[in-house]
Coordinates of C-alpha atoms and ligand atoms in Angstrom, one line a residue:
X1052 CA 75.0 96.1 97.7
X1053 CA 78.4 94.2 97.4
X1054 CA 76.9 91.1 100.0
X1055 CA 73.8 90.7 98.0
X1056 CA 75.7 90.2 94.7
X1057 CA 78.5 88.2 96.6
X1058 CA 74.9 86.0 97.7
X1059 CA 74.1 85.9 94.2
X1060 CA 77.1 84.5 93.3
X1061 CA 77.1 81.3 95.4
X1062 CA 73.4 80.9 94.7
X1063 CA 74.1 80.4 90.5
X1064 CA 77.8 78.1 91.2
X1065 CA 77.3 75.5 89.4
X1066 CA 79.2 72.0 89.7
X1067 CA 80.5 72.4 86.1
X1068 CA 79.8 74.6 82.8
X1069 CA 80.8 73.3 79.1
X1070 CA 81.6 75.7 77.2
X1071 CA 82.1 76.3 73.3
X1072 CA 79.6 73.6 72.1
X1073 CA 76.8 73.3 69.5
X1074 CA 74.4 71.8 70.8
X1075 CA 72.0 69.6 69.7
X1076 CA 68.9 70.4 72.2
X1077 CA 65.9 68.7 70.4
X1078 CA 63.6 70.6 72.3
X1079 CA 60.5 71.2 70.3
X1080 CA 58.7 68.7 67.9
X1081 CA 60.6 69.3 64.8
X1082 CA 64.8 70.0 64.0
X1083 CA 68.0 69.5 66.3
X1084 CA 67.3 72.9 68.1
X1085 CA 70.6 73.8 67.3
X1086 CA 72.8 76.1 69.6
X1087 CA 75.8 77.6 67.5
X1088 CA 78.6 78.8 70.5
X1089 CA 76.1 77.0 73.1
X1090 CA 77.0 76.4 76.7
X1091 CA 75.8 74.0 79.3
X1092 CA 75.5 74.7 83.1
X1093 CA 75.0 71.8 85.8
X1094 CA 74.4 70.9 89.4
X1095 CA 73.3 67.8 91.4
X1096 CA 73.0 65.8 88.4
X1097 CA 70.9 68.2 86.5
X1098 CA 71.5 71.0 83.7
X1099 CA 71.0 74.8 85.3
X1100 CA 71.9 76.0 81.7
X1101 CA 70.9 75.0 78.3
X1102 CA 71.9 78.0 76.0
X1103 CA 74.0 80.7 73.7
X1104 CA 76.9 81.1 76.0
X1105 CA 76.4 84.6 75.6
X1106 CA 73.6 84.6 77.9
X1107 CA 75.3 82.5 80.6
X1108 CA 74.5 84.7 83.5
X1109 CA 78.2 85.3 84.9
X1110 CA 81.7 84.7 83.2
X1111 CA 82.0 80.7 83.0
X1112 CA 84.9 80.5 85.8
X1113 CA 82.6 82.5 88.0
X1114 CA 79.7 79.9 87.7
X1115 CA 81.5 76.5 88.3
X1116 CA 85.2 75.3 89.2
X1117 CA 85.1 72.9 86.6
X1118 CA 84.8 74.9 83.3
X1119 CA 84.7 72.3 79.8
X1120 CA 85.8 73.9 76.7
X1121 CA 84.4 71.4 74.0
X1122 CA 86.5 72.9 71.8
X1123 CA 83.3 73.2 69.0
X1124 CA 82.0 69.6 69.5
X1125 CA 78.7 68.5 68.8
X1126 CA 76.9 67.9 72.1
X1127 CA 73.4 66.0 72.3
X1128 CA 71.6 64.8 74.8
X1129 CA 72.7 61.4 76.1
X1130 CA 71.6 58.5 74.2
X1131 CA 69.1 56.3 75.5
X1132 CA 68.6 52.7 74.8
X1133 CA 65.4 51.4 75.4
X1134 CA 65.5 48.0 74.6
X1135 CA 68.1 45.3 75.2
X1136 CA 68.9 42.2 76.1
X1137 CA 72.8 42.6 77.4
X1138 CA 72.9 40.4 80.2
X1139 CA 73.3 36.9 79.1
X1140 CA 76.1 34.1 78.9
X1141 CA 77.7 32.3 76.3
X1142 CA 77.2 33.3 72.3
X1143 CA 75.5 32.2 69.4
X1144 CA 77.5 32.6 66.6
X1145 CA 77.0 28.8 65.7
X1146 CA 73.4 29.6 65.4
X1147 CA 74.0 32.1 63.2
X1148 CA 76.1 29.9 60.8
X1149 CA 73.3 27.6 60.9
X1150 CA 71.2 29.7 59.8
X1151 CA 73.3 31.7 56.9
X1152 CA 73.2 27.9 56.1
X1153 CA 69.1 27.8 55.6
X1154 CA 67.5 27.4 58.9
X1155 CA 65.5 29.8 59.8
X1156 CA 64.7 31.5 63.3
X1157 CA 61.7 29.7 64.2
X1158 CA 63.1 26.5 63.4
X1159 CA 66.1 26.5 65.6
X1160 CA 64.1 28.0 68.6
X1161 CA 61.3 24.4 67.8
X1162 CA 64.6 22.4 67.8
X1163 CA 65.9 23.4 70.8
X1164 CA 68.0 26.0 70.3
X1165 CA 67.9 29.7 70.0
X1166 CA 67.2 31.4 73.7
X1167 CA 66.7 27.9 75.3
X1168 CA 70.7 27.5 74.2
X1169 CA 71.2 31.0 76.2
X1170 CA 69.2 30.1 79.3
X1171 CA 71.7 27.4 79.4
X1172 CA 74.8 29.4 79.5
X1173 CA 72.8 31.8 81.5
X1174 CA 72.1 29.5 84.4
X1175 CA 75.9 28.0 84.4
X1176 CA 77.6 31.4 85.2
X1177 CA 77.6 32.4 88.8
X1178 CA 76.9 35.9 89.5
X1179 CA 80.4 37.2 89.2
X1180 CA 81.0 35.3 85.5
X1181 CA 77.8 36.5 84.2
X1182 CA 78.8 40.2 85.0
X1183 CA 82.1 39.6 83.8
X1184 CA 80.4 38.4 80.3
X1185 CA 77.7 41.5 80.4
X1186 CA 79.9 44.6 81.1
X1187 CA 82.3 45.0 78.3
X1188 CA 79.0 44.8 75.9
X1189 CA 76.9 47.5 78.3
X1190 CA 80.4 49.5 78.3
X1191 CA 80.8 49.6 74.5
X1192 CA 77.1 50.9 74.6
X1193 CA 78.6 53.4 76.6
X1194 CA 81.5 54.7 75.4
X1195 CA 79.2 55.2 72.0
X1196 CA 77.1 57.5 73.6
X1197 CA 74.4 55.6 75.9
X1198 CA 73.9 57.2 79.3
X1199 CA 70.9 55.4 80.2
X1200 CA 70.2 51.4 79.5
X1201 CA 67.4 49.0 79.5
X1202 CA 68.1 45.8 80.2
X1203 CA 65.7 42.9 80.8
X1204 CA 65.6 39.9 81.9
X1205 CA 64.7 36.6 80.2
X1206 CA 67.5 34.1 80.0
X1207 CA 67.3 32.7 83.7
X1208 CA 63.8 31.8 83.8
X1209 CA 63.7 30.5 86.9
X1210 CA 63.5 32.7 90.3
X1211 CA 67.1 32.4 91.0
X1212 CA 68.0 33.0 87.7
X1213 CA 66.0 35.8 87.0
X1214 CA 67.4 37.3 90.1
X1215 CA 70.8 36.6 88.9
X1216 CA 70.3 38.8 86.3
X1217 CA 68.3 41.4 87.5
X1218 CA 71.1 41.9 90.4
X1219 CA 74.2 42.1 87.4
X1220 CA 72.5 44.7 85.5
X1221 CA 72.0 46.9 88.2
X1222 CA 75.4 46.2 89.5
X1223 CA 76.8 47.5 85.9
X1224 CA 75.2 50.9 86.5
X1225 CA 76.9 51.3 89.1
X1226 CA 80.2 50.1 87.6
X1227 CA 79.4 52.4 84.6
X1228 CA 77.9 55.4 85.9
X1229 CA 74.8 55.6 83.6
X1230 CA 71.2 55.0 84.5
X1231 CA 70.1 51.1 84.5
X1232 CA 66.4 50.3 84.1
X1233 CA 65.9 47.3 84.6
X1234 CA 62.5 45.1 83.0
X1235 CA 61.6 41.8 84.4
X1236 CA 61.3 39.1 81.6
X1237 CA 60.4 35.8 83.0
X1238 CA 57.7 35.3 79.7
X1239 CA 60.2 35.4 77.2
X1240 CA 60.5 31.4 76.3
X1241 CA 59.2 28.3 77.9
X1242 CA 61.9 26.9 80.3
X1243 CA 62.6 22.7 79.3
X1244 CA 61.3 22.0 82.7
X1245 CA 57.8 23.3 82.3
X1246 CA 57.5 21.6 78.1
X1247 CA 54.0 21.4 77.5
X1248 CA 52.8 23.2 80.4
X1249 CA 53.1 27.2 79.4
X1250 CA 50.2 28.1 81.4
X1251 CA 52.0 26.4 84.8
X1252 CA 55.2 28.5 83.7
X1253 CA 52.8 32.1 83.3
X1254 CA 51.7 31.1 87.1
X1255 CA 55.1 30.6 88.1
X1256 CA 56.1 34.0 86.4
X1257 CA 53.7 35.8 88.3
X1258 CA 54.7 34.2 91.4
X1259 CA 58.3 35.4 90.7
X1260 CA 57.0 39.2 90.1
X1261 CA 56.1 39.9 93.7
X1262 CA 58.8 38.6 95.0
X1263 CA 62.0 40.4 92.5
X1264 CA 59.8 43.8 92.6
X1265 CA 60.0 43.7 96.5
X1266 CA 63.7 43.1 96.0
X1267 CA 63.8 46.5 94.5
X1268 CA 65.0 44.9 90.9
X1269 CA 62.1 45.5 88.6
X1270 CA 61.3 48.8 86.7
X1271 CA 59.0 47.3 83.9
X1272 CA 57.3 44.8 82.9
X1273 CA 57.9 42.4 79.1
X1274 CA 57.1 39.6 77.5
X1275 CA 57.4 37.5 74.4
X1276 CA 54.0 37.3 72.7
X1277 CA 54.4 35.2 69.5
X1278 CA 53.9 31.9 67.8
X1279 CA 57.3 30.9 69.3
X1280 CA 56.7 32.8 72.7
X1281 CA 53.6 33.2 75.0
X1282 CA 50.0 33.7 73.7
X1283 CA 47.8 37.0 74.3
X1284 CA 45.4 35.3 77.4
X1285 CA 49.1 34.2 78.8
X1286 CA 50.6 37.8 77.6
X1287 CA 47.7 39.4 80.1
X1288 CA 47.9 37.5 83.2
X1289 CA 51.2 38.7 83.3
X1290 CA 50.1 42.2 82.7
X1291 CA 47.3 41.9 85.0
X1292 CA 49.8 41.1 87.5
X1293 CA 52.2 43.9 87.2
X1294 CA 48.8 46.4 86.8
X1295 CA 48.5 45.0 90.5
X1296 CA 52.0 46.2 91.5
X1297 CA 51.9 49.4 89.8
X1298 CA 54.7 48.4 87.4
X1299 CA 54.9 49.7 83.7
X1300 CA 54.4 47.3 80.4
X1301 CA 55.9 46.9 77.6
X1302 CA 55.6 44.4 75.0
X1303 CA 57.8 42.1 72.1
X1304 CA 55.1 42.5 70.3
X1305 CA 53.9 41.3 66.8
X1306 CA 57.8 40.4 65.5
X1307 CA 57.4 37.9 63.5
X1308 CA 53.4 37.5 62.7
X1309 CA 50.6 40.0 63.7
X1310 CA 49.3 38.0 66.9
X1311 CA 47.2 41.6 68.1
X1312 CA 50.4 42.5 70.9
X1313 CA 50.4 46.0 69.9
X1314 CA 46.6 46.2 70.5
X1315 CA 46.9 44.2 74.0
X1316 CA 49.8 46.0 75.5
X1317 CA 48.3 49.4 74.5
X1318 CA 45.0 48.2 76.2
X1319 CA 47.0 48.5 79.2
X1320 CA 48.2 51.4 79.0
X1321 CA 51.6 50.2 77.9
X1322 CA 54.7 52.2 77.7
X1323 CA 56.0 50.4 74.4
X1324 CA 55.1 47.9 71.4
X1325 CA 58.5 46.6 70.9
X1326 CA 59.4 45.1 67.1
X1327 CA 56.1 45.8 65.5
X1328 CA 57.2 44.5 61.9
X1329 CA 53.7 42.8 61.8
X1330 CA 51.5 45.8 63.6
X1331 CA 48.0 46.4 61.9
X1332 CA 46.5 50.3 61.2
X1333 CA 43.9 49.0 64.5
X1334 CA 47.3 48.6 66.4
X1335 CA 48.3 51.4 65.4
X1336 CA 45.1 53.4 66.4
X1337 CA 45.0 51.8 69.3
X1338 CA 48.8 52.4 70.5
X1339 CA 48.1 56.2 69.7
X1340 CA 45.1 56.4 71.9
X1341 CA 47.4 54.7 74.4
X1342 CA 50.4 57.2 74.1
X1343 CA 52.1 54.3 73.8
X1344 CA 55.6 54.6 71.9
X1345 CA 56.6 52.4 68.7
X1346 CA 60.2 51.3 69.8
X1347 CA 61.9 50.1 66.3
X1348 CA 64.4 47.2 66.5
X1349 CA 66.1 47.2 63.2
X1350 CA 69.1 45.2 64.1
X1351 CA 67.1 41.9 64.6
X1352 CA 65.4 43.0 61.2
X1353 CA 68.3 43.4 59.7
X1354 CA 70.0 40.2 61.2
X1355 CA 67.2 37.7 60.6
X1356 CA 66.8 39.1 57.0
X1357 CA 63.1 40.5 57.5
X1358 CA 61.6 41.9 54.7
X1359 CA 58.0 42.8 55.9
X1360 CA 58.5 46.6 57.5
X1361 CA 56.7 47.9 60.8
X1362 CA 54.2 50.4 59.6
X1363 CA 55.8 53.5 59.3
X1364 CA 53.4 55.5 57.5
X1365 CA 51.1 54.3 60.0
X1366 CA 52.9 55.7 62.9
X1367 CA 53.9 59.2 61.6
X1368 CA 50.2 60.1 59.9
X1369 CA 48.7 58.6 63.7
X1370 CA 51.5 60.5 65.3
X1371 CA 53.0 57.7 67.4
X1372 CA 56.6 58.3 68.5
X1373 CA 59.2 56.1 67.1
X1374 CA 62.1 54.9 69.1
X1375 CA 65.1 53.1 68.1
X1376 CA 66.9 50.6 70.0
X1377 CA 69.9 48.2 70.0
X1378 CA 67.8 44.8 71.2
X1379 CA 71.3 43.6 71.8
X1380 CA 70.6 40.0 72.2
X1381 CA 72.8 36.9 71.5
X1382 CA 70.4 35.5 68.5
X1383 CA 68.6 38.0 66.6
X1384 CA 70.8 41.4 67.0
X1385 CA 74.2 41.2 68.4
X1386 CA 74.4 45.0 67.9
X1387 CA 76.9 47.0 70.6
X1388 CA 76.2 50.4 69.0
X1389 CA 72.8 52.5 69.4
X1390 CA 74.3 54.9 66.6
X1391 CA 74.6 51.6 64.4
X1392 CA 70.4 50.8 65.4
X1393 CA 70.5 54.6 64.3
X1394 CA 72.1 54.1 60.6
X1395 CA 70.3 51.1 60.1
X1396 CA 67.0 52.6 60.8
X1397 CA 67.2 55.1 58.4
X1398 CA 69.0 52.3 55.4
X1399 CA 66.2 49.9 56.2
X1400 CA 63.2 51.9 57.8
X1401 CA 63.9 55.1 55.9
X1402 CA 63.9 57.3 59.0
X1403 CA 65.7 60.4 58.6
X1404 CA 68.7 60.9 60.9
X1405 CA 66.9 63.1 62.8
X1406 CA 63.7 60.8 63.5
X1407 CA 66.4 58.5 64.7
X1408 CA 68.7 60.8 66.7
X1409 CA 64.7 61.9 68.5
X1410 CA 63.8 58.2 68.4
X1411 CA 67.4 57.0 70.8
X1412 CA 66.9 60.7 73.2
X1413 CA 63.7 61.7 73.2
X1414 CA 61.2 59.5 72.1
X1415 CA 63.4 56.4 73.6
X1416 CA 63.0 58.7 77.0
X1417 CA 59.5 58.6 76.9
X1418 CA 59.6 54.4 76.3
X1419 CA 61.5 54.1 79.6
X1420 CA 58.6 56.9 81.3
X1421 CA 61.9 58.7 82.0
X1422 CA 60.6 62.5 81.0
X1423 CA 62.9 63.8 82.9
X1424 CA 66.3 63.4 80.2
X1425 CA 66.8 63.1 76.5
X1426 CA 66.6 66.9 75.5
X1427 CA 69.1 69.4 76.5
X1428 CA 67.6 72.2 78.6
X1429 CA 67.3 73.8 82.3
X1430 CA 65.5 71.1 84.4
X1431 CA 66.8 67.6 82.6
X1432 CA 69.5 65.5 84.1
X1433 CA 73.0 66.7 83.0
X1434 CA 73.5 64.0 80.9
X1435 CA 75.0 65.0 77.4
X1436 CA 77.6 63.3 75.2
X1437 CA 80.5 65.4 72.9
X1438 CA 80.9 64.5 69.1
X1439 CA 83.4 64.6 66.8
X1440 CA 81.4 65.1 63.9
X1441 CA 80.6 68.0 61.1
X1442 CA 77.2 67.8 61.3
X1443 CA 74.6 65.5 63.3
X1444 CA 73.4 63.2 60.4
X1445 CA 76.7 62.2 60.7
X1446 CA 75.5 60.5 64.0
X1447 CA 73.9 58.1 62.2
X1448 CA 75.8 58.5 58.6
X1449 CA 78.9 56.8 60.2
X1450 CA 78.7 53.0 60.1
X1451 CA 80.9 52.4 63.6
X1452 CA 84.1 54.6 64.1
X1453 CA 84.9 56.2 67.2
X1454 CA 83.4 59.6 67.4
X1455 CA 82.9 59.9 70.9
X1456 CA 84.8 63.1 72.5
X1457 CA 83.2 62.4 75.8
X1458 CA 80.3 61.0 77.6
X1459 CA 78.6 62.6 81.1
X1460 CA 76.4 61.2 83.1
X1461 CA 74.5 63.5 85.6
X1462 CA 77.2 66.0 84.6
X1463 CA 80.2 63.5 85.4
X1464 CA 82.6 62.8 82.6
X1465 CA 82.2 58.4 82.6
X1466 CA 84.3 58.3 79.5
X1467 CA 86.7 60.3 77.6
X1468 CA 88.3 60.0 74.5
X1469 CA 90.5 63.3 74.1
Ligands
DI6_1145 N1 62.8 39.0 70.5 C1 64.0 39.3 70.3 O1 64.4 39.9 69.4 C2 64.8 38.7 71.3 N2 63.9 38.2 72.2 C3 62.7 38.3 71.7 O2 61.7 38.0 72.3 C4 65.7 37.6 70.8 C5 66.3 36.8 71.9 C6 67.2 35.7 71.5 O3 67.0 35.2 70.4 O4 68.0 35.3 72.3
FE1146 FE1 64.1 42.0 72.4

């Protein structure tokens, strides 16, 4: 009798419980799923224990060595941002005077400027300067709350550029301690050397694909389809390209005029339609059938002074799941907060604070084809961050400010502010 409970015993220890916690568990379709006195269990990375503490199945120091009293924090599920753009060098802050100054978007990209400037800067930092630039962005991500990152590509547009990049973002997951996916970019803007010959570039692109996926660096597939970017027939050979490899799609997709990306990406079974200001009712249709996710960027909305909204009402009557993300980019959303992406999807979109706390866990998770994190309970990875907060809207009430207790990735505390 005593050896099979002492067997027991070291079957259930843990490698860490959190104790004293409300948690924020999201599971279901609907509310936080709160947890009042809720405790977390976890081992190798993943949560053994989502629950009242009361029905922990042993005394807490009986479980795990390392016991967490949170002290009645908040704790969610790890933020997850789906969409950015963090690796690059250099700034753009005199674009953005320009255009407080009149000229618009579009018309500093035709001139020369806008992610043509960043390519620049991009491709004149060696490896080490270009991490150097990237990781105190990626770490303020972080230390707000993000345990896993999306980061593409798109400013080296060349092979060795592209490379360049791919290689720094997965070097600052390592750095970091949170998840890196990494999406490969190369059809984000036409590179000076190929003016006038976009469809040369698009073969080049898919040239590069083969070659970076077999390096282990790709996750996803993007691209820019737009006026200013790459067209629909260029958009697909791309596609059609990573179909081949069995990579994922996603797409920047009908931003600034309804060029049909939501409709094209979903055709291919995409796992996002990025932006989406422009997105008809068809797109929308279409990205349902799809399962494909709406991810909402409303800091470049915001930044380039948008006024035309995605389709909102579109997405929740078709019951397409809405993501929110940072896009922190050097022109268009310069954003280093996911809770900011948060507030400002509910001031500008109209989300509630709990569409947008779902839309950077959940529904953010299921942009990345991650299904395995962004709700807190037994099986997901033990990633979960502490809050300092009265209630969750707060999460997205706040405008900045540190509320951050602590943040753990695959149960590992990777930053702490107590
Ligand atoms: N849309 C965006 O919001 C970013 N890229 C894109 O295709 C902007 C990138 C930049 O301006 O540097
Ligand atoms: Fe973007």
């Amino acid at each position: 009798m005593e050896a099979a409970v002492a067997t027991e015993a070291v079957d259930v220890r843990w490698d860490g419980v959190l104790v004293n916690a409300r948690l924020v568990t999201l599971t279901g379709d609907a509310g936080y799923g709160v947890i009042e006195d809720g405790a977390l269990g976890w081992r190798d990375g993943m949560l053994a224990f989502a629950g009242p503490r009361a029905t922990l199945p042993a005394a807490p120091d009986a479980l795990a060595d390392e016991v967490v009293d949170a002290q009645g924090d908040w704790v969610t599920p790890g933020l997850i941002d789906c969409h950015t753009h963090v690796v690059f060098g250099g700034d753009r802050a005199g674009e953005f005077e320009q255009r407080l100054q009149g000229a618009s978007y579009e018309e500093i990209a035709r001139a020369g400027g806008g992610i043509v400037s960043t390519v620049r800067a991009t491709r004149e930092a060696d490896e080490d300067e270009l991490f150097a630039q990237s990781l105190p962005r990626a770490r303020a991500l972080r230390d707000d709350g993000v345990t896993t990152l999306e980061i593409k590509s798109g400013y080296g547009l060349d092979l060795e550029n592209e490379r360049k990049m791919l290689r720094v973002a997965r070097r600052i997951g390592g750095e970091l301690g949170i998840t890196i996916r990494t999406t490969f970019l190369g059809a984000h803007a036409l590179p000076p050397e190929y003016a006038g010959r976009a469809d040369d570039y698009i073969a080049a692109v898919c040239a590069w694909l083969p070659t970076l996926h077999a390096e282990g660096l790709v996750d996803a597939v993007d691209a820019f389809c737009e006026r200013i970017g790459f067209t629909a027939a260029q958009t697909q050979r791309v596609f059609e390209t990573a179909r081949a490899l069995g990579l994922p799609v996603k797409l920047h997709a009908d931003q600034l005029s309804d060029g049909g990306g939501a409709a094209l990406v979903a055709g291919f079974g995409g796992l996002s339609a990025d932006h989406v200001e422009y997105t008809s009712e068809a797109g929308v249709a279409a990205m349902k059938r799809a399962g494909s996710v709406a991810v909402l960027l409303p800091g470049a909305f915001h930044v380039l002074r948008e006024t035309t909204l995605p389709p909102l009402d579109a997405f929740r009557s078709h019951g397409v799941p809405m993501a929110v993300a940072t896009d922190c980019n050097p022109g268009t959303s310069p954003l280093q907060s996911l809770r900011l992406a948060m507030s400002l999807a509910c001031t500008h979109f109209r989300l509630t604070p709990e569409e947008a706390l779902r839309g950077a866990t959940v529904h953010a998770a299921q942009a990345l084809g991650m299904p395995d994190r962004g709700r807190l309970v037994a099986g997901q990875r033990a990633d979960f961050v502490r809050w300092r907060i009265g209630q969750p809207a707060q999460l997205a009430y706040w405008l900045g400010g540190d509320l951050v207790s602590a943040v753990h990735a695959g149960g590992r505390a990777v930053a702490t502010d107590l």
